[in-house]
CSV table of C-alpha atoms in Angstrom, one decimal:
chain,number,residue,atom,x,y,z
I,68,MET,CA,30.6,13.6,-18.9
I,69,ALA,CA,27.7,11.4,-18.2
I,70,GLU,CA,29.6,8.0,-18.2
I,71,ALA,CA,32.2,9.6,-15.5
I,72,GLY,CA,29.2,10.8,-13.7
I,73,GLU,CA,27.5,7.6,-13.2
I,74,ARG,CA,31.0,6.0,-12.4
I,75,MET,CA,31.4,8.5,-9.7
I,76,ILE,CA,27.8,7.3,-8.6
I,77,GLU,CA,28.7,3.9,-8.2
I,78,ARG,CA,31.9,4.6,-6.4
I,79,LEU,CA,29.8,6.9,-4.2
I,80,ARG,CA,27.5,4.5,-3.5
I,81,ARG,CA,30.1,1.3,-3.2
I,82,LYS,CA,31.8,3.9,-0.3
I,83,ALA,CA,28.9,4.3,1.5
I,84,PHE,CA,27.7,1.0,1.4
I,85,LEU,CA,30.6,-0.9,2.1
I,86,PRO,CA,30.5,-3.9,2.7
I,87,GLU,CA,28.2,-5.6,0.3
I,88,SER,CA,28.0,-1.8,-1.3
I,89,ARG,CA,24.1,-2.3,-0.7
I,90,LYS,CA,22.2,-0.2,1.6
I,91,GLY,CA,21.6,-1.2,4.8
I,92,LEU,CA,19.5,0.3,7.7
I,93,ASN,CA,21.2,0.1,11.1
I,94,VAL,CA,18.8,2.8,13.6
I,95,ARG,CA,18.1,2.1,16.5
I,96,PHE,CA,15.3,2.9,18.9
I,97,GLY,CA,15.2,4.1,22.7
I,98,ILE,CA,13.2,1.8,24.7
I,99,ALA,CA,11.2,6.1,25.5
I,100,GLU,CA,11.3,6.7,22.2
I,101,ALA,CA,9.9,3.5,20.8
I,102,ALA,CA,7.0,3.6,24.5
I,103,GLN,CA,6.7,7.3,22.7
I,104,LEU,CA,5.8,5.9,18.9
I,105,LEU,CA,3.7,2.6,20.2
I,106,GLY,CA,1.4,5.0,22.4
I,107,CYS,CA,2.3,3.2,25.3
I,108,SER,CA,4.2,2.9,28.7
I,109,THR,CA,7.8,2.0,29.4
I,110,ASN,CA,6.5,-0.4,32.2
I,111,ARG,CA,4.7,-2.1,29.4
I,112,ILE,CA,7.1,-2.4,27.2
I,113,ARG,CA,9.2,-3.9,30.4
I,114,MET,CA,6.5,-6.1,31.6
I,115,ALA,CA,5.9,-7.7,27.3
I,116,GLU,CA,10.0,-8.6,28.0
I,117,GLU,CA,9.4,-10.0,31.8
I,118,ASP,CA,6.9,-12.4,30.5
I,119,GLY,CA,8.4,-13.7,27.2
I,120,ARG,CA,5.3,-12.0,24.8
I,121,LEU,CA,8.5,-10.0,23.4
I,122,PRO,CA,12.6,-9.9,23.4
I,123,ALA,CA,14.9,-7.8,25.0
I,124,PRO,CA,16.6,-6.1,22.8
I,125,PRO,CA,20.1,-7.0,22.8
I,126,ALA,CA,23.1,-5.5,25.1
I,127,SER,CA,26.4,-4.3,24.7
I,128,ASP,CA,29.6,-5.6,26.3
I,129,SER,CA,29.4,-3.2,29.0
I,130,GLY,CA,25.6,-4.0,30.0
I,131,ARG,CA,23.9,-1.2,27.8
I,132,ARG,CA,20.5,-1.8,26.3
I,133,LEU,CA,21.4,-1.1,22.4
I,134,GLY,CA,17.7,-0.5,21.2
I,135,TYR,CA,14.4,-1.5,18.7
I,136,THR,CA,15.4,-2.1,15.0
I,137,VAL,CA,12.6,-1.3,12.7
I,138,GLU,CA,11.7,-4.8,12.1
I,139,GLU,CA,11.6,-5.1,16.4
I,140,LEU,CA,9.3,-2.2,16.8
I,141,LEU,CA,7.0,-4.2,13.9
I,142,HIS,CA,7.0,-6.9,16.2
I,143,MET,CA,5.9,-4.7,19.3
I,144,ARG,CA,2.8,-3.3,17.3
I,145,ALA,CA,1.6,-6.6,16.7
I,146,VAL,CA,1.9,-8.2,20.1
I,147,LEU,CA,1.0,-4.6,22.3
I,148,ASP,CA,-2.1,-4.2,19.5
I,149,ALA,CA,-0.2,-0.4,18.1
I,150,SER,CA,0.1,-0.7,15.1
I,151,PRO,CA,-2.0,2.7,13.1
I,152,ALA,CA,-2.4,0.6,9.9
I,153,ARG,CA,-5.6,1.2,8.1
I,154,GLN,CA,-8.4,-0.6,8.0
I,155,GLU,CA,-9.9,-2.9,4.9
I,156,GLN,CA,-12.7,-0.8,4.6
I,157,ASP,CA,-9.7,2.4,4.1
I,158,GLN,CA,-9.4,3.6,1.1
I,159,PRO,CA,-5.5,3.4,1.0
I,160,ALA,CA,-3.8,6.7,0.2
I,161,ILE,CA,-2.6,7.5,-2.7
I,162,ILE,CA,0.0,10.7,-2.4
I,163,ALA,CA,1.5,12.3,-5.8
I,164,VAL,CA,4.2,14.1,-4.5
I,165,GLN,CA,4.1,17.2,-7.7
I,166,ASN,CA,5.6,20.6,-8.8
I,167,PHE,CA,7.1,21.7,-11.8
I,168,LYS,CA,9.3,24.0,-10.5
I,169,GLY,CA,12.5,21.4,-9.9
I,170,GLY,CA,14.6,22.4,-7.2
I,171,VAL,CA,12.1,22.2,-4.4
I,172,GLY,CA,13.4,19.4,-2.9
I,173,LYS,CA,10.8,17.0,-4.4
I,174,SER,CA,12.6,13.6,-3.8
I,175,THR,CA,13.6,14.9,-0.7
I,176,VAL,CA,9.8,15.0,1.2
I,177,THR,CA,9.4,11.6,-1.0
I,178,CYS,CA,11.4,10.1,0.9
I,179,HIS,CA,11.0,11.2,3.9
I,180,LEU,CA,7.6,11.0,3.7
I,181,ALA,CA,8.0,7.0,3.6
I,182,HIS,CA,11.0,6.8,5.9
I,183,TYR,CA,8.2,8.9,8.3
I,184,PHE,CA,5.3,7.3,7.8
I,185,ALA,CA,7.5,3.2,8.0
I,186,VAL,CA,8.3,4.9,12.1
I,187,GLN,CA,5.0,5.4,12.2
I,188,GLY,CA,4.3,1.7,11.1
I,189,TYR,CA,2.5,2.2,8.3
I,190,ARG,CA,3.5,-0.1,4.9
I,191,VAL,CA,4.4,2.2,2.8
I,192,LEU,CA,5.5,1.9,-1.5
I,193,VAL,CA,7.5,4.5,-3.2
I,194,VAL,CA,6.9,4.7,-6.6
I,195,ASP,CA,9.3,6.6,-8.5
I,196,CYS,CA,7.8,7.7,-11.9
I,197,ASP,CA,10.6,9.9,-12.2
I,198,SER,CA,13.2,8.9,-14.8
I,199,GLN,CA,16.1,11.1,-13.2
I,200,ALA,CA,15.6,8.6,-10.3
I,201,THR,CA,16.3,10.8,-7.3
I,202,THR,CA,14.7,9.2,-5.2
I,203,THR,CA,15.8,5.3,-6.3
I,204,THR,CA,19.2,6.3,-5.7
I,205,LEU,CA,18.4,7.5,-2.6
I,206,PHE,CA,16.7,4.2,-1.6
I,207,GLY,CA,20.7,3.0,-2.3
I,208,PHE,CA,19.9,1.9,-6.1
I,209,ASN,CA,22.2,2.9,-8.7
I,210,PRO,CA,19.4,3.6,-11.4
I,211,HIS,CA,22.3,2.6,-13.8
I,212,PHE,CA,24.1,0.2,-13.1
I,213,ASN,CA,21.4,-1.8,-10.9
I,214,ILE,CA,17.9,-1.0,-13.0
I,215,THR,CA,17.3,-2.3,-15.8
I,216,ARG,CA,14.1,-0.7,-17.6
I,217,GLU,CA,12.5,-4.2,-17.2
I,218,GLN,CA,12.2,-3.3,-13.3
I,219,THR,CA,10.6,0.0,-14.5
I,220,LEU,CA,7.1,1.0,-15.1
I,221,TYR,CA,8.1,1.3,-19.1
I,222,PRO,CA,6.9,-2.6,-19.0
I,223,TYR,CA,3.7,-1.9,-17.9
I,224,LEU,CA,2.9,1.0,-19.7
I,225,SER,CA,4.6,1.0,-23.0
I,226,ILE,CA,2.6,1.1,-26.1
I,227,ASP,CA,3.2,-3.0,-26.2
I,228,PRO,CA,3.1,-4.2,-22.5
I,229,THR,CA,5.2,-7.6,-21.1
I,230,GLN,CA,3.6,-6.9,-17.5
I,231,ALA,CA,-0.7,-7.5,-16.8
I,232,ASP,CA,0.2,-5.5,-13.1
I,233,LEU,CA,2.9,-4.2,-11.3
I,234,LEU,CA,4.0,-6.6,-9.2
I,235,TYR,CA,6.8,-7.7,-11.1
I,236,ALA,CA,8.6,-4.2,-10.5
I,237,VAL,CA,7.9,-4.0,-6.7
I,238,GLN,CA,11.6,-4.2,-5.0
I,239,LYS,CA,12.5,-4.5,-1.3
I,240,THR,CA,13.9,-1.7,0.1
I,241,PRO,CA,16.2,-1.7,3.8
I,242,TRP,CA,13.3,-0.9,5.1
I,243,PRO,CA,11.2,-3.7,6.1
I,244,ASN,CA,7.9,-2.7,5.9
I,245,VAL,CA,8.8,0.3,2.9
I,246,ASP,CA,8.6,-1.2,-0.6
I,247,LEU,CA,10.0,0.4,-3.7
I,248,ILE,CA,9.2,0.5,-8.1
I,249,PRO,CA,12.6,1.8,-9.3
I,250,SER,CA,13.1,4.5,-12.0
I,251,ASN,CA,16.0,4.9,-15.0
I,252,LEU,CA,16.5,6.8,-17.1
I,253,GLU,CA,15.6,4.3,-20.2
I,254,LEU,CA,11.5,5.0,-18.6
I,255,PHE,CA,11.7,8.1,-20.4
I,256,ASP,CA,10.7,6.1,-23.5
I,257,VAL,CA,7.4,5.9,-21.9
I,258,GLU,CA,7.0,9.9,-23.0
I,259,TYR,CA,7.8,9.5,-26.2
I,260,GLU,CA,5.6,6.0,-26.7
I,261,LEU,CA,2.7,8.1,-25.7
I,262,ALA,CA,3.1,11.3,-26.7
I,263,ALA,CA,3.3,9.4,-30.5
I,264,ALA,CA,0.2,7.5,-29.2
I,265,GLY,CA,-1.8,10.9,-28.1
I,266,ALA,CA,-1.0,12.5,-31.9
I,267,ASP,CA,-3.2,9.7,-33.2
I,268,GLY,CA,-6.4,10.1,-30.9
I,269,GLY,CA,-5.6,9.9,-28.0
I,270,SER,CA,-7.3,6.6,-26.9
I,271,ILE,CA,-4.6,4.6,-25.9
I,272,LEU,CA,-2.7,7.5,-23.9
I,273,ALA,CA,-6.3,7.9,-22.1
I,274,THR,CA,-6.1,4.0,-21.5
I,275,ARG,CA,-2.5,4.2,-20.6
I,276,PHE,CA,-3.8,7.1,-17.5
I,277,ARG,CA,-6.2,4.6,-16.4
I,278,LYS,CA,-4.4,1.3,-16.7
I,279,LEU,CA,-1.5,2.9,-14.3
I,280,LYS,CA,-4.6,4.5,-11.8
I,281,LYS,CA,-5.4,0.8,-12.0
I,282,GLY,CA,-2.0,-1.3,-11.4
I,283,LEU,CA,-1.6,1.1,-8.3
I,284,ALA,CA,-4.8,0.2,-6.7
I,285,ASP,CA,-4.9,-3.0,-7.2
I,286,LEU,CA,-0.8,-2.9,-5.7
I,287,ALA,CA,-2.4,-0.5,-3.3
I,288,ARG,CA,-4.1,-3.1,-1.3
I,289,ASN,CA,-1.2,-4.5,0.1
I,290,TYR,CA,0.1,-1.1,1.7
I,291,ASP,CA,-1.4,1.8,4.0
I,292,VAL,CA,0.3,4.4,1.5
I,293,VAL,CA,1.4,4.6,-1.5
I,294,ILE,CA,3.6,7.9,-2.3
I,295,LEU,CA,4.5,9.1,-6.3
I,296,ASP,CA,7.7,11.0,-7.6
I,297,PRO,CA,6.6,12.1,-10.7
I,298,PRO,CA,8.5,14.1,-13.5
I,299,PRO,CA,8.8,17.9,-12.6
I,300,ALA,CA,6.9,18.7,-15.6
I,301,LEU,CA,3.9,18.3,-17.1
I,302,GLY,CA,4.7,15.5,-19.4
I,303,THR,CA,2.7,12.2,-19.8
I,304,ILE,CA,3.5,10.3,-17.3
I,305,SER,CA,3.0,13.3,-14.7
I,306,LEU,CA,-0.6,13.1,-16.2
I,307,ALA,CA,-1.6,9.5,-15.4
I,308,VAL,CA,0.5,10.1,-12.1
I,309,MET,CA,-2.1,13.1,-11.1
I,310,GLN,CA,-5.1,10.8,-12.4
I,311,ALA,CA,-3.5,7.6,-10.4
I,312,ALA,CA,-3.4,9.6,-7.3
I,313,ASN,CA,-6.3,9.9,-4.4
I,314,ALA,CA,-3.7,13.1,-3.2
I,315,LEU,CA,-2.0,15.9,-3.6
I,316,LEU,CA,0.9,17.5,-2.0
I,317,VAL,CA,3.0,20.4,-3.1
I,318,PRO,CA,6.1,21.6,-2.1
I,319,LEU,CA,7.5,24.5,-2.9
I,320,ALA,CA,10.3,27.0,-1.2
I,321,ALA,CA,9.8,30.2,0.0
I,322,THR,CA,11.6,32.5,-2.9
I,323,THR,CA,9.7,34.7,-5.5
I,324,PRO,CA,10.3,32.1,-8.3
I,325,ASP,CA,9.4,29.2,-6.6
I,326,PHE,CA,5.9,30.7,-5.0
I,327,CYS,CA,5.3,32.3,-9.0
I,328,SER,CA,5.6,28.8,-10.7
I,329,THR,CA,4.1,27.1,-7.7
I,330,VAL,CA,0.9,29.7,-8.8
I,331,GLN,CA,1.5,28.9,-12.4
I,332,PHE,CA,1.8,24.8,-11.9
I,333,LEU,CA,-1.4,25.1,-9.8
I,334,SER,CA,-3.1,26.9,-12.2
I,335,MET,CA,-2.0,24.7,-15.1
I,336,MET,CA,-3.0,21.5,-12.6
I,337,ASP,CA,-6.5,23.3,-12.6
I,338,GLN,CA,-6.6,23.7,-16.6
I,339,VAL,CA,-5.6,19.8,-17.5
I,340,LEU,CA,-8.5,18.4,-14.9
I,341,GLY,CA,-10.8,20.2,-16.6
I,342,GLN,CA,-9.5,18.9,-20.0
I,343,LEU,CA,-9.1,15.0,-18.0
I,344,ALA,CA,-13.0,15.5,-16.9
I,345,GLN,CA,-13.6,16.9,-20.6
I,346,ALA,CA,-12.0,13.3,-21.7
I,347,GLY,CA,-14.6,11.3,-19.1
I,348,ILE,CA,-11.0,10.6,-16.9
I,349,GLU,CA,-12.6,11.2,-13.6
I,350,VAL,CA,-9.6,13.0,-10.7
I,351,ASP,CA,-10.6,13.2,-7.1
I,352,TYR,CA,-8.6,14.1,-4.7
I,353,GLY,CA,-9.1,13.9,-0.7
I,354,PHE,CA,-6.9,16.6,0.5
I,355,VAL,CA,-4.7,19.3,-1.9
I,356,ARG,CA,-2.4,20.8,0.5
I,357,LEU,CA,1.3,22.9,0.1
I,358,LEU,CA,4.8,22.3,1.6
I,359,CYS,CA,6.5,25.2,2.5
I,360,SER,CA,10.5,23.3,1.9
I,361,LYS,CA,14.1,24.5,2.8
I,362,PHE,CA,12.2,26.9,5.0
I,363,ASP,CA,15.1,29.8,6.0
I,364,ALA,CA,14.2,30.7,9.4
I,365,ASN,CA,16.8,33.1,10.0
I,366,ASP,CA,16.4,34.7,6.4
I,367,PRO,CA,14.5,37.6,6.4
I,368,SER,CA,13.3,37.1,2.4
I,369,HIS,CA,12.3,33.5,3.5
I,370,ALA,CA,9.5,34.7,6.2
I,371,MET,CA,8.1,37.6,3.8
I,372,VAL,CA,7.8,34.9,1.2
I,373,ARG,CA,6.1,32.8,3.5
I,374,GLN,CA,3.3,36.1,4.5
I,375,ILE,CA,2.8,35.7,1.2
I,376,MET,CA,2.0,32.3,1.0
I,377,GLU,CA,-0.1,32.3,3.4
I,378,GLY,CA,-1.9,35.0,2.7
I,379,THR,CA,-2.8,33.6,-0.8
I,380,PHE,CA,-3.2,30.2,-0.4
I,381,GLY,CA,-5.0,30.3,3.4
I,382,PRO,CA,-5.3,26.3,5.3
I,383,ALA,CA,-4.0,25.1,2.0
I,384,LEU,CA,-0.6,25.8,3.1
I,385,LEU,CA,0.2,23.6,6.0
I,386,PRO,CA,1.1,25.4,8.9
I,387,VAL,CA,4.5,23.8,9.6
I,388,PRO,CA,7.0,24.4,7.1
I,389,ILE,CA,10.9,21.3,7.0
I,390,LEU,CA,13.3,24.1,7.9
I,391,ASP,CA,16.3,24.1,6.0
I,392,SER,CA,19.2,22.1,7.3
I,393,ALA,CA,22.8,21.1,6.9
I,394,GLU,CA,21.7,17.8,8.7
I,395,ILE,CA,19.2,16.7,5.3
I,396,SER,CA,22.2,17.8,2.9
I,397,HIS,CA,25.0,15.6,4.5
I,398,ALA,CA,22.5,12.4,5.0
I,399,ALA,CA,21.7,13.4,1.2
I,400,LEU,CA,25.4,13.3,0.8
I,401,ARG,CA,25.1,9.6,1.9
I,402,MET,CA,22.4,8.7,0.1
I,403,MET,CA,20.1,8.4,3.9
I,404,THR,CA,17.4,10.4,4.7
I,405,ILE,CA,17.5,11.6,8.3
I,406,TYR,CA,15.5,8.7,9.4
I,407,GLU,CA,18.7,5.9,8.7
I,408,LEU,CA,21.3,8.0,10.5
I,409,GLU,CA,22.7,6.2,13.6
I,410,LYS,CA,23.6,9.1,14.9
I,411,PRO,CA,24.3,13.0,14.0
I,412,ILE,CA,26.3,14.5,11.0
I,413,GLY,CA,26.8,17.3,12.7
I,414,THR,CA,25.6,18.5,16.2
I,415,ALA,CA,23.5,16.4,18.4
I,416,ARG,CA,21.9,19.6,19.0
I,417,THR,CA,21.0,20.2,15.1
I,418,HIS,CA,20.4,16.7,14.3
I,419,LYS,CA,17.7,16.8,17.0
I,420,ARG,CA,15.9,20.1,15.9
I,421,CYS,CA,16.1,18.6,12.5
I,422,ARG,CA,14.4,15.4,13.3
I,423,SER,CA,12.3,17.0,15.5
I,424,ASN,CA,10.7,19.9,13.0
I,425,LEU,CA,11.1,16.6,9.7
I,426,ASP,CA,8.8,14.8,12.3
I,427,GLU,CA,5.6,17.9,13.1
I,428,ALA,CA,6.1,18.9,9.5
I,429,LEU,CA,5.5,15.4,8.5
I,430,ALA,CA,3.1,14.0,11.0
I,431,GLN,CA,0.6,16.8,9.4
I,432,VAL,CA,0.3,14.9,6.4
I,433,GLU,CA,-0.5,12.2,8.4
I,434,GLN,CA,-3.2,13.4,10.3
I,435,LEU,CA,-4.6,14.2,6.9
I,436,VAL,CA,-4.5,10.6,5.6
I,437,ARG,CA,-5.9,9.6,9.1
I,438,ARG,CA,-8.6,12.1,9.0
I,439,GLY,CA,-9.7,10.4,5.3
I,440,TRP,CA,-10.1,6.8,7.5
I,441,GLY,CA,-11.8,8.2,10.1
I,442,ARG,CA,-9.8,7.7,12.6
I,443,VAL,CA,-9.4,11.6,13.8
I,444,GLU,CA,-12.2,13.7,14.5
I,445,PRO,CA,-13.3,16.0,11.7
I,446,LEU,CA,-12.3,20.0,12.2
I,447,PRO,CA,-12.9,22.6,10.1
I,448,GLU,CA,-9.2,23.9,8.5
I,449,GLU,CA,-9.1,26.8,10.5
I,450,ALA,CA,-9.4,24.9,13.7
I,451,ILE,CA,-6.3,23.3,12.5
I,452,VAL,CA,-4.2,25.5,10.9
I,453,HIS,CA,-5.0,27.2,14.7
I,454,ALA,CA,-3.9,24.0,16.4
I,455,ALA,CA,-0.6,23.4,15.0
């Protein structure tokens, strides 16, 4: 069954990414959307095109402007001094998207968050730490056929490492400002090795925790945001990710089982972080937030559970949820996110509503990152909730 499944994934991938069987990025932005993203007027862009600082976008046979690619947007940001990139003294945001409950949309949130930051002009690194490799798949790689163990975190974290840093694992993606460290099933071997090492005293385990943090910190110097997708379970890799991150984003669906399991996750996190502190392993988060995903505004039970979440978690729960949308599911079938679609899959209205919601929900995370850099005037959390 596993072999048949892997062959089917490869067939789907080839069908989705013909002719080269490699994922491409063909999305374009009109001048009005480009101006909004850059925080300038359309006249400023047109003037830069007229005086030669910027090339005009190509036109169709009918003379209609085709819009700007992501790469062209990045060039425009450089020319017009509209880059949101952190300053040299700012600490890169290393965000772990974590919940031990499966099915909460963890990998979907990870990929959409990465692409949202990319559209906004940030340099992004995504690290797939989950041997199930859903994030790797959504980036257009087949973990079984395209990724070897030597391209994952394994050579760096194993008991007998063959790599001294993580540069070897960084893969280019179709996004010019998004890189990926992929995963595959063989990464799970690290769990066995580190668990066995921990049984012999735990010193090797503690060393590996610190090693992942150092490796990611060294790599993060080349990025603004690093997004970690750990396994949905409390294992050695998850513990290492918790310690390597400087921010935590917890996605959860608006159902009673998801709420209960997330409470257990937070309780377990509290205990684990206390134990890590006792072992001399420091964990320091700039922010910890919960993000309601797969929210159906037309389902009364979802509304009721969300009220419970708000009463329980207060301002730690981000006020704008990610709405459940068929457009996200349709995009995932093509191994894409909403930000990669050239045109709507469903109706234009559904697509616009989905994209608008994602922009608003994920902008909350961007706001937290920029607050950490001192780019946003610090406000009381109650004021942030009220403003949202």
